[in-house]
Short mmCIF file of C-alpha atoms in Angstrom, two decimals:
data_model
loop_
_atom_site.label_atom_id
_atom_site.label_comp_id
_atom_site.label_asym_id
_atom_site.label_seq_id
_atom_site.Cartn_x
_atom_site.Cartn_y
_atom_site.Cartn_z
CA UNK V 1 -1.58 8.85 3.17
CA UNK V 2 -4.95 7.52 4.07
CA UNK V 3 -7.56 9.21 2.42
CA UNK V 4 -10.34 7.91 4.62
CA UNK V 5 -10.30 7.67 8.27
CA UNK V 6 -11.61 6.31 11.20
CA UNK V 7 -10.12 7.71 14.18
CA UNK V 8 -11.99 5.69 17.13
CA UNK V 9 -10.84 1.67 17.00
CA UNK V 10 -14.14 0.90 19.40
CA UNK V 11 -16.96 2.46 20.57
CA UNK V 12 -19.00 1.05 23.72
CA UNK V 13 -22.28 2.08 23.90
CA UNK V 14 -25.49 1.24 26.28
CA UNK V 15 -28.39 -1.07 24.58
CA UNK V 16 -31.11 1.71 23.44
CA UNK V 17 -28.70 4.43 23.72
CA UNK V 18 -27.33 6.38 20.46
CA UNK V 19 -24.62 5.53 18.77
CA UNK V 20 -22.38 7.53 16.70
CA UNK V 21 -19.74 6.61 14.41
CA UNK V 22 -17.30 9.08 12.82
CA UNK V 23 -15.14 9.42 9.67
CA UNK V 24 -12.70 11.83 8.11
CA UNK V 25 -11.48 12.26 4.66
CA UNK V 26 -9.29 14.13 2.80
CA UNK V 27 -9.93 13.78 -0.99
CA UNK V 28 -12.92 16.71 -2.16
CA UNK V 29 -13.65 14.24 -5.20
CA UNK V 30 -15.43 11.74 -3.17
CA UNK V 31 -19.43 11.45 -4.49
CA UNK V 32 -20.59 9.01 -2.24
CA UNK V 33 -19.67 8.07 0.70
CA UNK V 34 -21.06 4.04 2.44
CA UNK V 35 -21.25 2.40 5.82
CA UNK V 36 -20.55 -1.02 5.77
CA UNK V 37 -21.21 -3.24 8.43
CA UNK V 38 -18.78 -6.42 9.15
CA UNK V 39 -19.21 -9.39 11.83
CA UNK V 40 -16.12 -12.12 12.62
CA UNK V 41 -16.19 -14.60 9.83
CA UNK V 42 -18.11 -12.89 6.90
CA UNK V 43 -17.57 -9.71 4.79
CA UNK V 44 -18.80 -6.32 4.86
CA UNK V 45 -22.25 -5.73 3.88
CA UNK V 46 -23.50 -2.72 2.75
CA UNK V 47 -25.50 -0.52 5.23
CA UNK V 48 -26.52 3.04 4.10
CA UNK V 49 -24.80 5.46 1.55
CA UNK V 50 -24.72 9.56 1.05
CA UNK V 51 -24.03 11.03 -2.06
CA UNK V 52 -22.03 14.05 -1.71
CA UNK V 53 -24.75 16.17 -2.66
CA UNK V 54 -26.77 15.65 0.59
CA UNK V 55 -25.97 16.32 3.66
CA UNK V 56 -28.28 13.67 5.42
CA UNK V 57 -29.25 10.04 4.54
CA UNK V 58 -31.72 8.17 6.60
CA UNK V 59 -32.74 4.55 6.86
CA UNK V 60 -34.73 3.03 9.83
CA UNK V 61 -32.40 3.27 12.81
CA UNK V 62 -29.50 4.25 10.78
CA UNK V 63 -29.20 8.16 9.48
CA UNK V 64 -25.67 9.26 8.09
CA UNK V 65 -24.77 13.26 7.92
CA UNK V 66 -22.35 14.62 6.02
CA UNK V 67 -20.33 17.58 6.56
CA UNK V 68 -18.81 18.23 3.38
CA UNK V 69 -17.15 21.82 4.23
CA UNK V 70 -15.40 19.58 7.38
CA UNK V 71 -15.08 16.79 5.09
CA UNK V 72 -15.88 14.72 7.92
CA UNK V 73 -19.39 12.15 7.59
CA UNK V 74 -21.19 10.29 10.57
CA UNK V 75 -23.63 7.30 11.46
CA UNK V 76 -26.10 7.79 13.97
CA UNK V 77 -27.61 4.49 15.41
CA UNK V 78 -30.88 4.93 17.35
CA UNK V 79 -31.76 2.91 19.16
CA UNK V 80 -28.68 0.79 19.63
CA UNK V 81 -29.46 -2.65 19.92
CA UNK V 82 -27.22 -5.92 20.71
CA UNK V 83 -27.47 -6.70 17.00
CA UNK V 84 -25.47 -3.96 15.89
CA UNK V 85 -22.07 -5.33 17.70
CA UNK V 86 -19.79 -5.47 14.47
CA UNK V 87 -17.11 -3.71 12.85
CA UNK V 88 -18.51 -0.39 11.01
CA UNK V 89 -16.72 0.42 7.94
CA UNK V 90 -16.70 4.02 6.17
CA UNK V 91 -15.91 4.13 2.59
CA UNK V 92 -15.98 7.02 0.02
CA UNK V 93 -16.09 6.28 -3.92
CA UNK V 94 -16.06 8.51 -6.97
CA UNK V 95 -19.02 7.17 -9.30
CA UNK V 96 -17.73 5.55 -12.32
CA UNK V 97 -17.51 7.52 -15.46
CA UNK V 98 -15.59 6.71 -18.53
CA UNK V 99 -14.73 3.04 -17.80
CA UNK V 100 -13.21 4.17 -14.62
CA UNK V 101 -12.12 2.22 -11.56
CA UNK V 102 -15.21 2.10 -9.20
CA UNK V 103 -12.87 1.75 -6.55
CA UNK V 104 -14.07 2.10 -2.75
CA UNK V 105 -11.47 3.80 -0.74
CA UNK V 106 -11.82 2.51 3.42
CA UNK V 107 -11.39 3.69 6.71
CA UNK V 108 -9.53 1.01 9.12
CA UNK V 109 -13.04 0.34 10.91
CA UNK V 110 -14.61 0.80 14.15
CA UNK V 111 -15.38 -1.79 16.48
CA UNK V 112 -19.14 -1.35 18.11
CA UNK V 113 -19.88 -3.02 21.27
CA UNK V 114 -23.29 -2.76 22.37
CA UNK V 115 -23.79 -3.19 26.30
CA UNK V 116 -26.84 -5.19 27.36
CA UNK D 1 -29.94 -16.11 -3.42
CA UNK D 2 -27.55 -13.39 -4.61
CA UNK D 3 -24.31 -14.08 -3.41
CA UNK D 4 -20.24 -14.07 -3.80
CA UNK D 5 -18.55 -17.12 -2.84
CA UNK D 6 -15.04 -16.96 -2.41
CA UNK D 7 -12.67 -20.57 -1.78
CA UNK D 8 -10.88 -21.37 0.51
CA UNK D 9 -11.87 -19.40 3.69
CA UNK D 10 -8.71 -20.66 5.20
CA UNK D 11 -5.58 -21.48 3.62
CA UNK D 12 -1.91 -22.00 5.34
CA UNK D 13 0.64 -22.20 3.27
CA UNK D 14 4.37 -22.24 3.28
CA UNK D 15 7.10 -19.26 1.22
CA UNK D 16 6.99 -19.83 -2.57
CA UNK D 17 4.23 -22.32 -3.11
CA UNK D 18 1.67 -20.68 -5.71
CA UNK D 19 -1.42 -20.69 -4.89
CA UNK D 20 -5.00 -19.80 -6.29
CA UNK D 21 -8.03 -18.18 -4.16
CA UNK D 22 -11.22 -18.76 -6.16
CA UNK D 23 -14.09 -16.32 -6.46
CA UNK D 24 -17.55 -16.42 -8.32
CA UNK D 25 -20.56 -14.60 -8.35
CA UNK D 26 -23.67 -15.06 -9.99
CA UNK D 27 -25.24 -11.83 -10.02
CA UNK D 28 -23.82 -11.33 -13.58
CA UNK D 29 -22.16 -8.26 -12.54
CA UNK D 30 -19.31 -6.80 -14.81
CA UNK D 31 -16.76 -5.33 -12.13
CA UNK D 32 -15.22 -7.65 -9.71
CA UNK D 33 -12.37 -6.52 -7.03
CA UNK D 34 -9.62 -8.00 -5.10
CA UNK D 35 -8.86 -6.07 -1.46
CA UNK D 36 -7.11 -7.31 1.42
CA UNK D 37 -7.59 -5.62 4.90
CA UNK D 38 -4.91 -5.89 7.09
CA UNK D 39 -5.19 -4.33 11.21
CA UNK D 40 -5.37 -0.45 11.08
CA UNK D 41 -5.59 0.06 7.52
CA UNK D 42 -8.86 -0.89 6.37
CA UNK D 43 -9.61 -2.80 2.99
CA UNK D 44 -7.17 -2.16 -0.18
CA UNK D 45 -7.49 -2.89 -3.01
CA UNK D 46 -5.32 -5.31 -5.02
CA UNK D 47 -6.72 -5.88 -8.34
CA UNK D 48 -10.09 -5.44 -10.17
CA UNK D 49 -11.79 -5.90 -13.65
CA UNK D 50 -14.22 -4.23 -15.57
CA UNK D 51 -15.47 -7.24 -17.53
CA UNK D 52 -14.04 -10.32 -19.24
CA UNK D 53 -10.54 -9.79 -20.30
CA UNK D 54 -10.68 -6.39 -19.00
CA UNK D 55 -8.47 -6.42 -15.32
CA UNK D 56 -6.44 -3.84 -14.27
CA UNK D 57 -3.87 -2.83 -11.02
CA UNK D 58 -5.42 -1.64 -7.76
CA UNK D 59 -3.85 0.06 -5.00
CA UNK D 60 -1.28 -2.94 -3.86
CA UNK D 61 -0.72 -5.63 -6.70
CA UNK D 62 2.63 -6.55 -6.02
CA UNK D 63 3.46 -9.95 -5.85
CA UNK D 64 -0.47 -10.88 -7.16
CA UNK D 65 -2.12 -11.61 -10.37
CA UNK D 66 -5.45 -12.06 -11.69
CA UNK D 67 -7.56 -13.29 -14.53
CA UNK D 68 -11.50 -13.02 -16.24
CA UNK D 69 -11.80 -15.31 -18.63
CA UNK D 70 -15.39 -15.64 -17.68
CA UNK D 71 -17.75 -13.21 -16.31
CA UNK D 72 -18.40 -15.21 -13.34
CA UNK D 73 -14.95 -16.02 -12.03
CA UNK D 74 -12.50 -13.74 -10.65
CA UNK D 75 -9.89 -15.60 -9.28
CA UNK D 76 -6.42 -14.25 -7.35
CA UNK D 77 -3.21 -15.66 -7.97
CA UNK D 78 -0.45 -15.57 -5.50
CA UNK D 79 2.95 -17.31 -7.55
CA UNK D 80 5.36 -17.15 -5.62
CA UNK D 81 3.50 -15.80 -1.65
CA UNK D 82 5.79 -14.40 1.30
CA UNK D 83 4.91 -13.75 4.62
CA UNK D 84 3.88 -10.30 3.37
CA UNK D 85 0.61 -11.39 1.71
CA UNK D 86 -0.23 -12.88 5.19
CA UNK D 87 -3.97 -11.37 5.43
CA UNK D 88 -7.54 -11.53 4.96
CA UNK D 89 -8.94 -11.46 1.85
CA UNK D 90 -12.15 -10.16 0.24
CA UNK D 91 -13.83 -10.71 -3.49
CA UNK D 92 -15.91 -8.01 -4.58
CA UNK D 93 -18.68 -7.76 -7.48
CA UNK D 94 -21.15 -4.98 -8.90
CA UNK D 95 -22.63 -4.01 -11.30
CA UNK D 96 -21.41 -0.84 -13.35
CA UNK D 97 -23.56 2.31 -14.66
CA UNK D 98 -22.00 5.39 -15.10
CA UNK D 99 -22.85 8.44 -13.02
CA UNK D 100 -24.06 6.15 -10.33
CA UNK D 101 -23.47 4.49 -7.08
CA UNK D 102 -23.38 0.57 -7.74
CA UNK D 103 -23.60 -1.63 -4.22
CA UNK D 104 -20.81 -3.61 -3.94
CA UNK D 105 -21.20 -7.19 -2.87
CA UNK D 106 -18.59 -9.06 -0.48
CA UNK D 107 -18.22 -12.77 -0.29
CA UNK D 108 -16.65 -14.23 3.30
CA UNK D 109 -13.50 -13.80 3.22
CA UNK D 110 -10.16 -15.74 2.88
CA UNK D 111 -8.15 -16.04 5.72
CA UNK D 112 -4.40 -17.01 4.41
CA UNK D 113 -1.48 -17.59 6.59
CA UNK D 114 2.61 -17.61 4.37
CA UNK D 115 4.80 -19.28 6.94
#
């Protein structure tokens, strides 16, 4: 049961258009929620976060809003630029607390191709 | 420069030869996580540890083991691998306050093949 998920494998979108990335969860204990941003051959690095107090996070070109009664978060990219062809990640996390496990729970990704 | 370095990035290997993926950050960060991502289901997570001696099951252990003797090194064991384990695999480090988001840091990845 995956508690996180992305439902688009790509996205193709115009250079200087918006883009807009989309994740799902299920679990109402989530506190934060990250974007992480992956290209071939390295690992994710972190982009922006949202705790689950908010309902908007922005950062530059990036802005993430969360929808907490649809349980369902997004990332806004504007403008899109050729840069930003990667895999985009959603995660959620419950903050540690009492030596928990700071464990990030993952979507399966979404593939970003940015058209010149 | 701030960074988790993870060895080797590629590894091919044949059924039942252990093996030993390295990772090491120097950010002096107490918690440090194994995850493997495999295609459609994102990054899980295989073992982690809260400090030295402290380690602990993740999400999908079996057939894995880890150790923290120092606070640096995190390194994943694979005894005995199978073709299962086939996947890519990513070290993970923060550090860890209560009550707060921590950025977790990703080295590059190890790519590893069980024929």
């Amino acid at each position: 049961d995956q508690q996180v998920k992305q439902n688009s494998p790509s996205l193709s979108v115009q250079e200087g258009r918006i883009s807009i990335l989309n994740c799902d969860y299920t679990n109402s204990m989530f506190d934060y929620f990250l974007w992480y941003k992956k290209y071939p051959a390295e690992g994710p690095t972190f982009l922006i976060s949202i705790s689950s107090i908010k309902d908007k996070n922005e950062d530059g070109r990036f802005t993430v809003f969360l929808n907490k009664s649809a349980k369902h978060l997004s990332l806004h990219i504007v403008p899109s630029q050729p840069g930003d062809s990667a895999v985009y990640f959603c995660a959620a996390t419950v903050v540690p607390f009492m030596d928990s496990n700071y464990q990030l729970i993952w979507g399966a990704g979404t593939k970003l191709i940015i058209k010149p | 420069e701030a960074q988790v370095t993870q060895n080797p990035r590629y590894l091919i290997t044949v059924t039942g030869k252990k093996l030993t993926v390295t990772c090491s950050q120097n950010m002096n960060h107490e918690y440090m996580s194994w995850y493997r991502q495999d295609p459609g289901l994102g990054l899980r997570q295989i073992y982690y540890s809260m400090n030295v001696e402290v380690t602990d099951k993740g999400d999908v252990p079996e057939g894995y083991k880890v150790s923290r003797k120092e606070k640096r090194n995190f390194p994943l064991i694979l005894e005995s691998p199978s073709p299962n384990q086939t996947s890519l695999y990513f070290c993970a480090s923060s550090s860890y306050s209560e009550g707060t988001n921590n950025e977790q840091f990703f080295g590059p990845g190890t790519r590893l093949t069980v024929l």
